[in-house]
Tab-separated table of C-alpha atoms in Angstrom:
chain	number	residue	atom	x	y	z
A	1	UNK	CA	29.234	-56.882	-37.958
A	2	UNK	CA	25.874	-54.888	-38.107
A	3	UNK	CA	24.702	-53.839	-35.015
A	4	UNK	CA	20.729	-53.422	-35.184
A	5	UNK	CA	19.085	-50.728	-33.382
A	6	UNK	CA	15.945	-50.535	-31.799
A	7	UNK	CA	13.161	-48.934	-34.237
A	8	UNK	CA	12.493	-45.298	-32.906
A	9	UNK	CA	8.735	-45.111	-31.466
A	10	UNK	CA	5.908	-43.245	-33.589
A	11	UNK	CA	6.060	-39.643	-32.784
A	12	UNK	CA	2.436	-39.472	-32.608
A	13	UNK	CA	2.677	-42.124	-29.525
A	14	UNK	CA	4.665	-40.209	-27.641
A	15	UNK	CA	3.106	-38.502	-24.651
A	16	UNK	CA	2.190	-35.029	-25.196
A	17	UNK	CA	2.714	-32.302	-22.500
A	18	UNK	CA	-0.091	-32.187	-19.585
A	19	UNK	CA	-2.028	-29.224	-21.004
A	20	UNK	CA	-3.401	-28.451	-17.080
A	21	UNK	CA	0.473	-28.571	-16.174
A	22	UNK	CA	1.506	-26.016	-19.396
A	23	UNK	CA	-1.873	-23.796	-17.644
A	24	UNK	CA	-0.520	-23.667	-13.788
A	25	UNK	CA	2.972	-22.732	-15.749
A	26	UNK	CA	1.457	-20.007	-17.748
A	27	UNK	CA	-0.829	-18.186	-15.219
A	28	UNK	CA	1.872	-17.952	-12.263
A	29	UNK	CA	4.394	-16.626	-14.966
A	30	UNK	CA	1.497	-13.737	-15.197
A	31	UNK	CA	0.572	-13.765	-11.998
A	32	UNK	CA	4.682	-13.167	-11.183
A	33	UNK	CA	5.142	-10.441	-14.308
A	34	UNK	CA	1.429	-8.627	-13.228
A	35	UNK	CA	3.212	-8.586	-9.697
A	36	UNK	CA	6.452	-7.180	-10.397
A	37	UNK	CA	4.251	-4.380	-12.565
A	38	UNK	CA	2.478	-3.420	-9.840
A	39	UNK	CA	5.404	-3.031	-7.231
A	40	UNK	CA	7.524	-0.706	-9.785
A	41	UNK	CA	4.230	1.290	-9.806
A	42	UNK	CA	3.890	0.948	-6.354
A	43	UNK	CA	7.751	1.971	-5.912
A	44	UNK	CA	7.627	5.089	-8.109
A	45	UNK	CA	3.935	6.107	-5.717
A	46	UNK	CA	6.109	5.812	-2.710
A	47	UNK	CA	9.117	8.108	-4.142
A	48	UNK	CA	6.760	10.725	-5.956
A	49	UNK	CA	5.016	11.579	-3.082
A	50	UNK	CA	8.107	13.297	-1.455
A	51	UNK	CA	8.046	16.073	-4.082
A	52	UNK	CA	6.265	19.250	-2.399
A	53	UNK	CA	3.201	19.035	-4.831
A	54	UNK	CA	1.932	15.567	-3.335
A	55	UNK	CA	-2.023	16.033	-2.234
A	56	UNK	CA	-3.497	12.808	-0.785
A	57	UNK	CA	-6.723	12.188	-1.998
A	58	UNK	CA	-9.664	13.628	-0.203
A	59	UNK	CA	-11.995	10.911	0.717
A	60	UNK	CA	-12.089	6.927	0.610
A	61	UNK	CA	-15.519	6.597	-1.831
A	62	UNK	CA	-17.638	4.196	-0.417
A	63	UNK	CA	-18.186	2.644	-3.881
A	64	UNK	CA	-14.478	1.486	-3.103
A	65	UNK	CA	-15.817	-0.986	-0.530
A	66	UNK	CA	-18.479	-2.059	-2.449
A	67	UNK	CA	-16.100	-3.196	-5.405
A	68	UNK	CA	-13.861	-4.808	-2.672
A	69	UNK	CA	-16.779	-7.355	-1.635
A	70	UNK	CA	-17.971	-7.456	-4.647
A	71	UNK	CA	-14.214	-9.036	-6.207
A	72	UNK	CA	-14.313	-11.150	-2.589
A	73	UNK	CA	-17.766	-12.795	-3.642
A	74	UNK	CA	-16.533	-13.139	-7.395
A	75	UNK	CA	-13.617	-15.319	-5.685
A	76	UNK	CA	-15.509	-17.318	-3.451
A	77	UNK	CA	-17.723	-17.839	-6.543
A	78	UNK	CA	-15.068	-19.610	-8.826
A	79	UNK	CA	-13.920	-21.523	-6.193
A	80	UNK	CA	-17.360	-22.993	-5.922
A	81	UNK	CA	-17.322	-23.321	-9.493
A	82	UNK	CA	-14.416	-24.985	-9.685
A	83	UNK	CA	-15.204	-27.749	-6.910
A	84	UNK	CA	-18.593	-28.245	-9.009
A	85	UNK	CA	-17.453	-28.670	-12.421
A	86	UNK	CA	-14.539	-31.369	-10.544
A	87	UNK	CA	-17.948	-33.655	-9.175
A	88	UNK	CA	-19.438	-33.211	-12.677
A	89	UNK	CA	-21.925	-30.739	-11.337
A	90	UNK	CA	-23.203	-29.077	-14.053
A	91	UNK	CA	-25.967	-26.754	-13.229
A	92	UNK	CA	-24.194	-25.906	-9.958
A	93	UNK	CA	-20.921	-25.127	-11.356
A	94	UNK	CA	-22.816	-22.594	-14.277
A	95	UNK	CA	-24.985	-21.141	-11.526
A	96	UNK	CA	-21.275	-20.454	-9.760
A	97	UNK	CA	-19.698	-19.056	-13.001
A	98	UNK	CA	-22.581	-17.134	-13.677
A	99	UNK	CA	-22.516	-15.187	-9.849
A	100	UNK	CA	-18.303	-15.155	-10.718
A	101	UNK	CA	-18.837	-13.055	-13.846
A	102	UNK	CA	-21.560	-11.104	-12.998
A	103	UNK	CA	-19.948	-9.753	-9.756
A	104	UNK	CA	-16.560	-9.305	-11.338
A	105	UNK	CA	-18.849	-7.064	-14.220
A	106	UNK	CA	-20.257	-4.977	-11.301
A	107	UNK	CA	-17.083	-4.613	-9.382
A	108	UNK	CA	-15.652	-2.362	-12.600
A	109	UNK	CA	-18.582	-0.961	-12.940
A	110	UNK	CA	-18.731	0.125	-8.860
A	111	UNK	CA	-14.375	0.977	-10.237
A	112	UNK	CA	-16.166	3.319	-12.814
A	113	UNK	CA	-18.652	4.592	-10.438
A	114	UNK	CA	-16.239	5.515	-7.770
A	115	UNK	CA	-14.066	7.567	-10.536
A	116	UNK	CA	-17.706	9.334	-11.353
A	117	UNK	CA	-17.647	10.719	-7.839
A	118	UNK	CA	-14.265	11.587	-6.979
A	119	UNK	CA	-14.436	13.775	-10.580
A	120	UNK	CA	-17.512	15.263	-9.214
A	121	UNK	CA	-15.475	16.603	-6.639
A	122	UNK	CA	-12.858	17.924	-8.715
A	123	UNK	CA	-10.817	14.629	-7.760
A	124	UNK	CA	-8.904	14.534	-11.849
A	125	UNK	CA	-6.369	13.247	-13.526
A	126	UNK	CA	-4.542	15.983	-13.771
A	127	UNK	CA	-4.910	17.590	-10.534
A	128	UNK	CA	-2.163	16.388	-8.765
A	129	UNK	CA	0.155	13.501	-9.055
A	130	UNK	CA	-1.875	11.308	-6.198
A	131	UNK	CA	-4.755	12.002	-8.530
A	132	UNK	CA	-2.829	10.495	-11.452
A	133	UNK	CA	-1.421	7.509	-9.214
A	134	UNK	CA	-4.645	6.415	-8.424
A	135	UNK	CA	-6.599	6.518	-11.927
A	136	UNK	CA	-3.496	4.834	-13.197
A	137	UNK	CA	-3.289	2.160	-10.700
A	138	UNK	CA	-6.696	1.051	-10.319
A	139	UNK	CA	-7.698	0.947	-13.931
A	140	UNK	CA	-4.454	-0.918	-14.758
A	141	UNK	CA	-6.328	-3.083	-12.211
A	142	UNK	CA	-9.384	-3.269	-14.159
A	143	UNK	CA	-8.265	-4.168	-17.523
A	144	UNK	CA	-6.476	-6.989	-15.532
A	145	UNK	CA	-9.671	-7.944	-14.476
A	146	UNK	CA	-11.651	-7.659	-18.023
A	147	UNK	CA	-8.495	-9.710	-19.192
A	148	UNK	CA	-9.572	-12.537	-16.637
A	149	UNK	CA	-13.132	-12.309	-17.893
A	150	UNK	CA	-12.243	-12.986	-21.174
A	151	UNK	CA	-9.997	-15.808	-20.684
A	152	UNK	CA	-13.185	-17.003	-18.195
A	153	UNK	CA	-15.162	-17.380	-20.829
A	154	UNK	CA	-13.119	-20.090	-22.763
A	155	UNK	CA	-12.632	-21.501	-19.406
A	156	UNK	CA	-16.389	-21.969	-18.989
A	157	UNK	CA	-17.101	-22.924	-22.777
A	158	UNK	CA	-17.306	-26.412	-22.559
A	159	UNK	CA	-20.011	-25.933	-19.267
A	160	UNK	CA	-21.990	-24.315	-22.166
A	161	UNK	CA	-21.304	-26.026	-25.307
A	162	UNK	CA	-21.473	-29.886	-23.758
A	163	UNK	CA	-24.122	-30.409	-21.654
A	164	UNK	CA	-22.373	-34.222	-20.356
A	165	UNK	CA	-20.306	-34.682	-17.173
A	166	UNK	CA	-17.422	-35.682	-18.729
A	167	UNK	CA	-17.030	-32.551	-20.588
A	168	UNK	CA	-18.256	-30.335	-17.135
A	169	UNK	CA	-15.484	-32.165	-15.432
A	170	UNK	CA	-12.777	-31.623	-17.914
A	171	UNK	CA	-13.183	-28.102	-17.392
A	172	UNK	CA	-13.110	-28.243	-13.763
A	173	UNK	CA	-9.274	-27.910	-14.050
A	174	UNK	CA	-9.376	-24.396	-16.151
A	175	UNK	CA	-12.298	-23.069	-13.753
A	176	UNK	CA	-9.726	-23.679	-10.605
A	177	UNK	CA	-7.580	-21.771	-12.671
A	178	UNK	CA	-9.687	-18.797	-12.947
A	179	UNK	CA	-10.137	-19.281	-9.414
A	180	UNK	CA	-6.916	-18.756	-8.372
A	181	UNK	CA	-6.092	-15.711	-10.504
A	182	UNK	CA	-9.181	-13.932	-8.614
A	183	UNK	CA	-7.832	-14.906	-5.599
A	184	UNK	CA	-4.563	-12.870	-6.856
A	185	UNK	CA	-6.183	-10.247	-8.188
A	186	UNK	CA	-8.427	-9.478	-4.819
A	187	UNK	CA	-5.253	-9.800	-3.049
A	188	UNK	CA	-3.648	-7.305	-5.357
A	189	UNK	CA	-6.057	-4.833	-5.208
A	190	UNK	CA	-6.254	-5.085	-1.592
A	191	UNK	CA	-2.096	-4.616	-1.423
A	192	UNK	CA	-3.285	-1.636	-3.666
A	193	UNK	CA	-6.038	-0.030	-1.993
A	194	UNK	CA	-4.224	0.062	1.542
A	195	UNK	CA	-1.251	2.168	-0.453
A	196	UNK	CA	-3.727	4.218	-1.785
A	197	UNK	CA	-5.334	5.396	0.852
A	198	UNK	CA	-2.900	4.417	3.804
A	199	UNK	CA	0.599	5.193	3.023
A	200	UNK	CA	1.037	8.932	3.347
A	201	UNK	CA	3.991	11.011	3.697
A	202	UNK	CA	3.795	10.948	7.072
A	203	UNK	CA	3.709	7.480	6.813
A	204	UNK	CA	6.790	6.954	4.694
A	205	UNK	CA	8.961	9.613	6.688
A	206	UNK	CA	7.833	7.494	9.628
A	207	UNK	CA	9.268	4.257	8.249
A	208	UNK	CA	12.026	5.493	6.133
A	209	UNK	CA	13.181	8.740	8.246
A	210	UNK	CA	14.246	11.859	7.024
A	211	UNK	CA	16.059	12.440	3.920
């Protein structure tokens, strides 16, 4: 006795994976491997500035700040972007991508800026091992951020390319993306600037006690 199966289904009718789904996966894999990357670098900060030859750095550069707001308002601005591209706003959510890129462009170069000044005062990479710390750390940071920027700007493509509301709200879900990994990134390099500039060796011995 032949016992009939039921015919298989067409491969090409099977569901595919939720691309938006695959996205959220991808970016908080980064988002967790960026994070452990920065607390090994934070780790090794902490335990090199024991060593006797540890000289905090001289002054906070008010260029510093400036980046700091300037990364805020670059967040804030893909979040608009983000809820505008979802209601099919067009114009709105470019204007929003637009202020998102351009301040994230400025914050690297206020990053770039700030290292102009603290060389100009003899602030270098090889000066001392805070010195090194902080070039390291901080343009780590930036590349992270011209990473975003790139990945941004497929994000946004279909704002440019297709003019429809369809196509503006299709993207919406790739521009909240974006908007969370600037929210990540300002959080990171506020978690960075505070160990910068706040945790001394004073600081440590404080918390840890003596050796």
């Amino acid at each position: 006795m032949t016992t009939m199966l039921p015919p298989l289904p067409d491969a090409a009718a099977w569901p595919g994976p939720d691309q938006q789904a695959v996205r959220r996966v991808g970016l908080w894999v980064l988002i967790g491997v960026v994070s452990m990357l920065f607390f090994l670098f934070g780790a090794a900060f902490v335990m090199r500035m024991a060593a006797s030859d540890w000289l905090p750095l001289p002054v906070v550069p008010w260029q510093l700040w400036c980046s700091t707001t300037l990364l805020f308002v670059a967040g804030v601005a893909w979040q608009r972007a983000s809820w505008a591209a979802s209601l099919g706003l067009k114009r709105a959510a470019e204007l929003a991508v637009a202020v998102a890129a351009g301040t994230s462009v400025l914050f690297l170069g206020a990053q770039l800026w700030a290292w102009r000044v603290l060389t100009g005062l003899d602030v270098t990479v090889a000066g001392n091992p805070a010195n090194s710390f902080f070039y390291l750390i901080t343009g780590l940071h930036g590349l992270h951020v011209m990473g975003g920027l790139i990945a941004a700007a497929l994000a946004a493509r279909p704002l440019i390319v297709d003019g429809s509301a369809g196509r503006t709200v299709q993207a919406s879900g790739a521009i909240a993306l974006c908007a969370r990994y600037w929210h990540f990134l300002l959080v990171l390099w506020l978690a960075m600037f505070a160990m910068l500039f706040l945790v001394t060796p004073a600081v440590v011995q404080a918390i840890c006690g003596s050796p």
